[in-house]
Amino acid sequence: MVNKSPLFQRRTAGVLLHPTSLPCTESYRCDDTKKVFGTLGKDAYAFVDFMADAGFSIWQMLPTGPTQADMSPYQSISAHAGNPDLISLDWLVENNWINGGQVSPHNYQTVQELRIAAAVQFYEQCSSESGAALNQAFLNFCAEQNYWLDDFSLFSALRTSTKNASWVDWPEAIRTRDPIALSEVRQQLKKEIDQILFEQFSFFSQWHALKKYANEKGIYLFGDMPIFVGHDSADVWAQQHYFNLDNKGHPLTVAGVPPDYFSETGQHWGNPHYNWEKMREDGFQWWLARLKTQLYLFDLIRIDHFRGFEAFWEIPADGEDARSGRWVKAPGEEFLQACFNAYPELPLVAENLGVITDEVETLRRQFNLPGMLVLQFGFDGNTNNPHLPHNHSRDEVIYTGTHDNDTTLGWYETLADQNRQQLKQYFFNSSEPMPWLVVEAALASVGSMAIIPMQDLLELDGGHRMNMPGTTDKNWVWTFLWDQVDPTLAGRVRQLLTIYHRLG
């Protein structure tokens, strides 16, 4: 069975950088907001140019859905929608969707207020004679994406009107999706729903303009699909029968992992588990719809926590931490077969990090899915460690570290002297400074694809990591500045990619 993406038929290299970590040099933004994140505007295009100049072929990112207060992309309120915080208002002005002269950032406190003002401008443009083509494109988008957009827009409007109350606390008729109640509330919240529709049309339009530009430059987008979805999400509210919930909508069991490298008490994610029996009854249609959206956005898709398709860690909903959980078998083979029957060339990569059993690897190899190896995990004194370069195989994606790891420089600075010495000896006592020693090792690997976090290319220490699993403070907020990018960096990387035959 050959299911690997064509991107694995040659040696490639890429950068791991979430779009929120891009600089933001836009004109239409509010500087007094809590944090100014990157967008799908000019800085994203400049980053594509940097990658192309350096010879990279792959831009890997984290999930791009709308986030909750903790900003974690792995707890999105939708498995389909785009994060409105990534919308570039400059792009809207440049493409004549809105009149920039009537939307001044100096008149608004938050980016959300700016987007509300932009929506008013957008709908005025759509209703004008000159906006007929734009209006038709908007109507086409709403019709094409209706399989998720209708529920999401109503869910988001309800969240706003209830001051972000969880859907389990909504009035019973709304919580249980009584058709009459939903029809009434749609009319009541029409203005708010229209706002959501505008934002999603803006996101998807900007995304595809950027994707087209990247693809034309030889850059392919590598997405990340969490295996689970957030409980307080449009997906769970809209299709409750697919999840393991009680009769009031509360999870009976939740997801996580047992104690591991990242946490002594395991990780308690809190996502509700799937009702796999219900999903099996209709041929996993919920998942096939989810994949449809991901394929609309990305050229390659990482399945986060792939091992959960073979067996998942089931934690009682009232468990204090993950140690009270147990492994439960999942219908992985049947599920994946349904996915590949629907999408024969499904371009998947399996995230197979952590406690991985022979059964998980058998399932991955049965469907010929590339896995992941992380060099930071390799230097524990065990010569059979699969993350060590001499144990790599061609069908792997090689990382210096992932978004959950420290930066490579930060990791090295915290290593014990014994481990530092082992690392130096392994690489022939090379005098190459960190993190470039490990970056070059990833590029030299036999693995078909090598991915380098942007922090490692910028030689940044542990103060610049993206996430620290098991904690909730200061995660997901890292951004870089163009001043941090040495003018010689692209040329240096291009030379390395030439040496290791990974030039895009």
mmCIF file with all atom_site columns, N, CA, C and O in Angstrom, residues 403-434:
data_model
loop_
_atom_site.group_PDB
_atom_site.id
_atom_site.type_symbol
_atom_site.label_atom_id
_atom_site.label_alt_id
_atom_site.label_comp_id
_atom_site.label_asym_id
_atom_site.label_entity_id
_atom_site.label_seq_id
_atom_site.pdbx_PDB_ins_code
_atom_site.Cartn_x
_atom_site.Cartn_y
_atom_site.Cartn_z
_atom_site.occupancy
_atom_site.B_iso_or_equiv
_atom_site.pdbx_formal_charge
_atom_site.auth_seq_id
_atom_site.auth_comp_id
_atom_site.auth_asym_id
_atom_site.auth_atom_id
_atom_site.pdbx_PDB_model_num
ATOM 1   N N  . HIS A 1 403 ? 7.263  21.936 18.680 1.00 0.00 ? 403 HIS A N  1
ATOM 2   C CA . HIS A 1 403 ? 6.711  23.077 19.423 1.00 0.00 ? 403 HIS A CA 1
ATOM 3   C C  . HIS A 1 403 ? 6.610  22.791 20.910 1.00 0.00 ? 403 HIS A C  1
ATOM 4   O O  . HIS A 1 403 ? 6.497  23.717 21.711 1.00 0.00 ? 403 HIS A O  1
ATOM 5   N N  . ASP A 1 404 ? 6.626  21.514 21.292 1.00 0.00 ? 404 ASP A N  1
ATOM 6   C CA . ASP A 1 404 ? 6.543  21.153 22.713 1.00 0.00 ? 404 ASP A CA 1
ATOM 7   C C  . ASP A 1 404 ? 7.918  21.069 23.368 1.00 0.00 ? 404 ASP A C  1
ATOM 8   O O  . ASP A 1 404 ? 8.013  20.963 24.593 1.00 0.00 ? 404 ASP A O  1
ATOM 9   N N  . ASN A 1 405 ? 8.972  21.092 22.571 1.00 0.00 ? 405 ASN A N  1
ATOM 10  C CA . ASN A 1 405 ? 10.327 21.035 23.122 1.00 0.00 ? 405 ASN A CA 1
ATOM 11  C C  . ASN A 1 405 ? 10.870 22.414 23.433 1.00 0.00 ? 405 ASN A C  1
ATOM 12  O O  . ASN A 1 405 ? 10.379 23.426 22.916 1.00 0.00 ? 405 ASN A O  1
ATOM 13  N N  . ASP A 1 406 ? 11.908 22.439 24.235 1.00 0.00 ? 406 ASP A N  1
ATOM 14  C CA . ASP A 1 406 ? 12.706 23.650 24.390 1.00 0.00 ? 406 ASP A CA 1
ATOM 15  C C  . ASP A 1 406 ? 13.369 23.928 23.039 1.00 0.00 ? 406 ASP A C  1
ATOM 16  O O  . ASP A 1 406 ? 13.457 23.057 22.168 1.00 0.00 ? 406 ASP A O  1
ATOM 17  N N  . THR A 1 407 ? 13.840 25.155 22.861 1.00 0.00 ? 407 THR A N  1
ATOM 18  C CA . THR A 1 407 ? 14.670 25.404 21.681 1.00 0.00 ? 407 THR A CA 1
ATOM 19  C C  . THR A 1 407 ? 15.913 24.535 21.803 1.00 0.00 ? 407 THR A C  1
ATOM 20  O O  . THR A 1 407 ? 16.286 24.110 22.903 1.00 0.00 ? 407 THR A O  1
ATOM 21  N N  . THR A 1 408 ? 16.568 24.248 20.694 1.00 0.00 ? 408 THR A N  1
ATOM 22  C CA . THR A 1 408 ? 17.724 23.354 20.764 1.00 0.00 ? 408 THR A CA 1
ATOM 23  C C  . THR A 1 408 ? 18.849 23.959 21.603 1.00 0.00 ? 408 THR A C  1
ATOM 24  O O  . THR A 1 408 ? 19.514 23.255 22.377 1.00 0.00 ? 408 THR A O  1
ATOM 25  N N  . LEU A 1 409 ? 19.041 25.264 21.494 1.00 0.00 ? 409 LEU A N  1
ATOM 26  C CA . LEU A 1 409 ? 20.054 25.911 22.329 1.00 0.00 ? 409 LEU A CA 1
ATOM 27  C C  . LEU A 1 409 ? 19.649 25.845 23.791 1.00 0.00 ? 409 LEU A C  1
ATOM 28  O O  . LEU A 1 409 ? 20.477 25.542 24.667 1.00 0.00 ? 409 LEU A O  1
ATOM 29  N N  . GLY A 1 410 ? 18.383 26.110 24.088 1.00 0.00 ? 410 GLY A N  1
ATOM 30  C CA . GLY A 1 410 ? 17.910 26.029 25.471 1.00 0.00 ? 410 GLY A CA 1
ATOM 31  C C  . GLY A 1 410 ? 18.038 24.622 26.021 1.00 0.00 ? 410 GLY A C  1
ATOM 32  O O  . GLY A 1 410 ? 18.418 24.429 27.188 1.00 0.00 ? 410 GLY A O  1
ATOM 33  N N  . TRP A 1 411 ? 17.716 23.628 25.203 1.00 0.00 ? 411 TRP A N  1
ATOM 34  C CA . TRP A 1 411 ? 17.850 22.225 25.610 1.00 0.00 ? 411 TRP A CA 1
ATOM 35  C C  . TRP A 1 411 ? 19.309 21.888 25.922 1.00 0.00 ? 411 TRP A C  1
ATOM 36  O O  . TRP A 1 411 ? 19.611 21.288 26.948 1.00 0.00 ? 411 TRP A O  1
ATOM 37  N N  . TYR A 1 412 ? 20.204 22.303 25.050 1.00 0.00 ? 412 TYR A N  1
ATOM 38  C CA . TYR A 1 412 ? 21.626 22.004 25.241 1.00 0.00 ? 412 TYR A CA 1
ATOM 39  C C  . TYR A 1 412 ? 22.153 22.654 26.520 1.00 0.00 ? 412 TYR A C  1
ATOM 40  O O  . TYR A 1 412 ? 22.921 22.040 27.270 1.00 0.00 ? 412 TYR A O  1
ATOM 41  N N  . GLU A 1 413 ? 21.714 23.855 26.784 1.00 0.00 ? 413 GLU A N  1
ATOM 42  C CA . GLU A 1 413 ? 22.196 24.577 27.968 1.00 0.00 ? 413 GLU A CA 1
ATOM 43  C C  . GLU A 1 413 ? 21.740 23.935 29.272 1.00 0.00 ? 413 GLU A C  1
ATOM 44  O O  . GLU A 1 413 ? 22.332 24.182 30.323 1.00 0.00 ? 413 GLU A O  1
ATOM 45  N N  . THR A 1 414 ? 20.690 23.116 29.218 1.00 0.00 ? 414 THR A N  1
ATOM 46  C CA . THR A 1 414 ? 20.211 22.452 30.440 1.00 0.00 ? 414 THR A CA 1
ATOM 47  C C  . THR A 1 414 ? 20.668 21.001 30.537 1.00 0.00 ? 414 THR A C  1
ATOM 48  O O  . THR A 1 414 ? 20.352 20.322 31.519 1.00 0.00 ? 414 THR A O  1
ATOM 49  N N  . LEU A 1 415 ? 21.416 20.511 29.540 1.00 0.00 ? 415 LEU A N  1
ATOM 50  C CA . LEU A 1 415 ? 21.890 19.132 29.587 1.00 0.00 ? 415 LEU A CA 1
ATOM 51  C C  . LEU A 1 415 ? 22.937 18.945 30.678 1.00 0.00 ? 415 LEU A C  1
ATOM 52  O O  . LEU A 1 415 ? 23.749 19.840 30.951 1.00 0.00 ? 415 LEU A O  1
ATOM 53  N N  . ALA A 1 416 ? 22.930 17.765 31.255 1.00 0.00 ? 416 ALA A N  1
ATOM 54  C CA . ALA A 1 416 ? 23.997 17.406 32.195 1.00 0.00 ? 416 ALA A CA 1
ATOM 55  C C  . ALA A 1 416 ? 25.307 17.269 31.428 1.00 0.00 ? 416 ALA A C  1
ATOM 56  O O  . ALA A 1 416 ? 25.312 16.978 30.223 1.00 0.00 ? 416 ALA A O  1
ATOM 57  N N  . ASP A 1 417 ? 26.424 17.485 32.128 1.00 0.00 ? 417 ASP A N  1
ATOM 58  C CA . ASP A 1 417 ? 27.733 17.418 31.476 1.00 0.00 ? 417 ASP A CA 1
ATOM 59  C C  . ASP A 1 417 ? 27.932 16.087 30.753 1.00 0.00 ? 417 ASP A C  1
ATOM 60  O O  . ASP A 1 417 ? 28.510 16.034 29.667 1.00 0.00 ? 417 ASP A O  1
ATOM 61  N N  . GLN A 1 418 ? 27.448 15.001 31.362 1.00 0.00 ? 418 GLN A N  1
ATOM 62  C CA . GLN A 1 418 ? 27.611 13.673 30.768 1.00 0.00 ? 418 GLN A CA 1
ATOM 63  C C  . GLN A 1 418 ? 26.904 13.597 29.422 1.00 0.00 ? 418 GLN A C  1
ATOM 64  O O  . GLN A 1 418 ? 27.432 13.050 28.453 1.00 0.00 ? 418 GLN A O  1
ATOM 65  N N  . ASN A 1 419 ? 25.697 14.155 29.346 1.00 0.00 ? 419 ASN A N  1
ATOM 66  C CA . ASN A 1 419 ? 24.949 14.113 28.098 1.00 0.00 ? 419 ASN A CA 1
ATOM 67  C C  . ASN A 1 419 ? 25.559 15.036 27.045 1.00 0.00 ? 419 ASN A C  1
ATOM 68  O O  . ASN A 1 419 ? 25.554 14.721 25.845 1.00 0.00 ? 419 ASN A O  1
ATOM 69  N N  . ARG A 1 420 ? 26.091 16.172 27.495 1.00 0.00 ? 420 ARG A N  1
ATOM 70  C CA . ARG A 1 420 ? 26.775 17.066 26.550 1.00 0.00 ? 420 ARG A CA 1
ATOM 71  C C  . ARG A 1 420 ? 27.979 16.361 25.933 1.00 0.00 ? 420 ARG A C  1
ATOM 72  O O  . ARG A 1 420 ? 28.223 16.453 24.732 1.00 0.00 ? 420 ARG A O  1
ATOM 73  N N  . GLN A 1 421 ? 28.711 15.668 26.777 1.00 0.00 ? 421 GLN A N  1
ATOM 74  C CA . GLN A 1 421 ? 29.895 14.968 26.299 1.00 0.00 ? 421 GLN A CA 1
ATOM 75  C C  . GLN A 1 421 ? 29.525 13.869 25.312 1.00 0.00 ? 421 GLN A C  1
ATOM 76  O O  . GLN A 1 421 ? 30.179 13.680 24.279 1.00 0.00 ? 421 GLN A O  1
ATOM 77  N N  . GLN A 1 422 ? 28.441 13.140 25.616 1.00 0.00 ? 422 GLN A N  1
ATOM 78  C CA . GLN A 1 422 ? 27.974 12.089 24.718 1.00 0.00 ? 422 GLN A CA 1
ATOM 79  C C  . GLN A 1 422 ? 27.604 12.671 23.365 1.00 0.00 ? 422 GLN A C  1
ATOM 80  O O  . GLN A 1 422 ? 27.947 12.116 22.321 1.00 0.00 ? 422 GLN A O  1
ATOM 81  N N  . LEU A 1 423 ? 26.929 13.820 23.389 1.00 0.00 ? 423 LEU A N  1
ATOM 82  C CA . LEU A 1 423 ? 26.518 14.463 22.147 1.00 0.00 ? 423 LEU A CA 1
ATOM 83  C C  . LEU A 1 423 ? 27.735 14.870 21.322 1.00 0.00 ? 423 LEU A C  1
ATOM 84  O O  . LEU A 1 423 ? 27.795 14.626 20.117 1.00 0.00 ? 423 LEU A O  1
ATOM 85  N N  . LYS A 1 424 ? 28.728 15.467 21.972 1.00 0.00 ? 424 LYS A N  1
ATOM 86  C CA . LYS A 1 424 ? 29.929 15.906 21.264 1.00 0.00 ? 424 LYS A CA 1
ATOM 87  C C  . LYS A 1 424 ? 30.664 14.713 20.649 1.00 0.00 ? 424 LYS A C  1
ATOM 88  O O  . LYS A 1 424 ? 31.109 14.760 19.503 1.00 0.00 ? 424 LYS A O  1
ATOM 89  N N  . GLN A 1 425 ? 30.769 13.629 21.436 1.00 0.00 ? 425 GLN A N  1
ATOM 90  C CA . GLN A 1 425 ? 31.459 12.450 20.928 1.00 0.00 ? 425 GLN A CA 1
ATOM 91  C C  . GLN A 1 425 ? 30.718 11.837 19.747 1.00 0.00 ? 425 GLN A C  1
ATOM 92  O O  . GLN A 1 425 ? 31.332 11.376 18.781 1.00 0.00 ? 425 GLN A O  1
ATOM 93  N N  . TYR A 1 426 ? 29.406 11.834 19.833 1.00 0.00 ? 426 TYR A N  1
ATOM 94  C CA . TYR A 1 426 ? 28.601 11.245 18.759 1.00 0.00 ? 426 TYR A CA 1
ATOM 95  C C  . TYR A 1 426 ? 28.858 11.965 17.439 1.00 0.00 ? 426 TYR A C  1
ATOM 96  O O  . TYR A 1 426 ? 28.894 11.337 16.381 1.00 0.00 ? 426 TYR A O  1
ATOM 97  N N  . PHE A 1 427 ? 29.058 13.272 17.519 1.00 0.00 ? 427 PHE A N  1
ATOM 98  C CA . PHE A 1 427 ? 29.293 14.065 16.315 1.00 0.00 ? 427 PHE A CA 1
ATOM 99  C C  . PHE A 1 427 ? 30.782 14.366 16.118 1.00 0.00 ? 427 PHE A C  1
ATOM 100 O O  . PHE A 1 427 ? 31.174 15.450 15.713 1.00 0.00 ? 427 PHE A O  1
ATOM 101 N N  . PHE A 1 428 ? 31.624 13.352 16.418 1.00 0.00 ? 428 PHE A N  1
ATOM 102 C CA . PHE A 1 428 ? 33.057 13.391 16.108 1.00 0.00 ? 428 PHE A CA 1
ATOM 103 C C  . PHE A 1 428 ? 33.759 14.569 16.778 1.00 0.00 ? 428 PHE A C  1
ATOM 104 O O  . PHE A 1 428 ? 34.717 15.131 16.230 1.00 0.00 ? 428 PHE A O  1
ATOM 105 N N  . ASN A 1 429 ? 33.295 14.946 17.967 1.00 0.00 ? 429 ASN A N  1
ATOM 106 C CA . ASN A 1 429 ? 33.876 16.076 18.705 1.00 0.00 ? 429 ASN A CA 1
ATOM 107 C C  . ASN A 1 429 ? 33.927 17.337 17.843 1.00 0.00 ? 429 ASN A C  1
ATOM 108 O O  . ASN A 1 429 ? 34.882 18.122 17.886 1.00 0.00 ? 429 ASN A O  1
ATOM 109 N N  . SER A 1 430 ? 32.874 17.518 17.076 1.00 0.00 ? 430 SER A N  1
ATOM 110 C CA . SER A 1 430 ? 32.786 18.682 16.191 1.00 0.00 ? 430 SER A CA 1
ATOM 111 C C  . SER A 1 430 ? 32.832 19.982 16.984 1.00 0.00 ? 430 SER A C  1
ATOM 112 O O  . SER A 1 430 ? 32.296 20.077 18.093 1.00 0.00 ? 430 SER A O  1
ATOM 113 N N  . SER A 1 431 ? 33.452 20.981 16.403 1.00 0.00 ? 431 SER A N  1
ATOM 114 C CA . SER A 1 431 ? 33.515 22.305 17.034 1.00 0.00 ? 431 SER A CA 1
ATOM 115 C C  . SER A 1 431 ? 32.367 23.199 16.577 1.00 0.00 ? 431 SER A C  1
ATOM 116 O O  . SER A 1 431 ? 32.296 24.375 16.949 1.00 0.00 ? 431 SER A O  1
ATOM 117 N N  . GLU A 1 432 ? 31.456 22.659 15.765 1.00 0.00 ? 432 GLU A N  1
ATOM 118 C CA . GLU A 1 432 ? 30.303 23.425 15.294 1.00 0.00 ? 432 GLU A CA 1
ATOM 119 C C  . GLU A 1 432 ? 29.480 23.882 16.504 1.00 0.00 ? 432 GLU A C  1
ATOM 120 O O  . GLU A 1 432 ? 29.135 23.084 17.372 1.00 0.00 ? 432 GLU A O  1
ATOM 121 N N  . PRO A 1 433 ? 29.173 25.165 16.594 1.00 0.00 ? 433 PRO A N  1
ATOM 122 C CA . PRO A 1 433 ? 28.434 25.651 17.770 1.00 0.00 ? 433 PRO A CA 1
ATOM 123 C C  . PRO A 1 433 ? 26.980 25.203 17.749 1.00 0.00 ? 433 PRO A C  1
ATOM 124 O O  . PRO A 1 433 ? 26.421 24.879 16.692 1.00 0.00 ? 433 PRO A O  1
ATOM 125 N N  . MET A 1 434 ? 26.381 25.200 18.926 1.00 0.00 ? 434 MET A N  1
ATOM 126 C CA . MET A 1 434 ? 24.950 24.930 19.028 1.00 0.00 ? 434 MET A CA 1
ATOM 127 C C  . MET A 1 434 ? 24.180 26.211 18.698 1.00 0.00 ? 434 MET A C  1
ATOM 128 O O  . MET A 1 434 ? 24.653 27.298 19.014 1.00 0.00 ? 434 MET A O  1
#
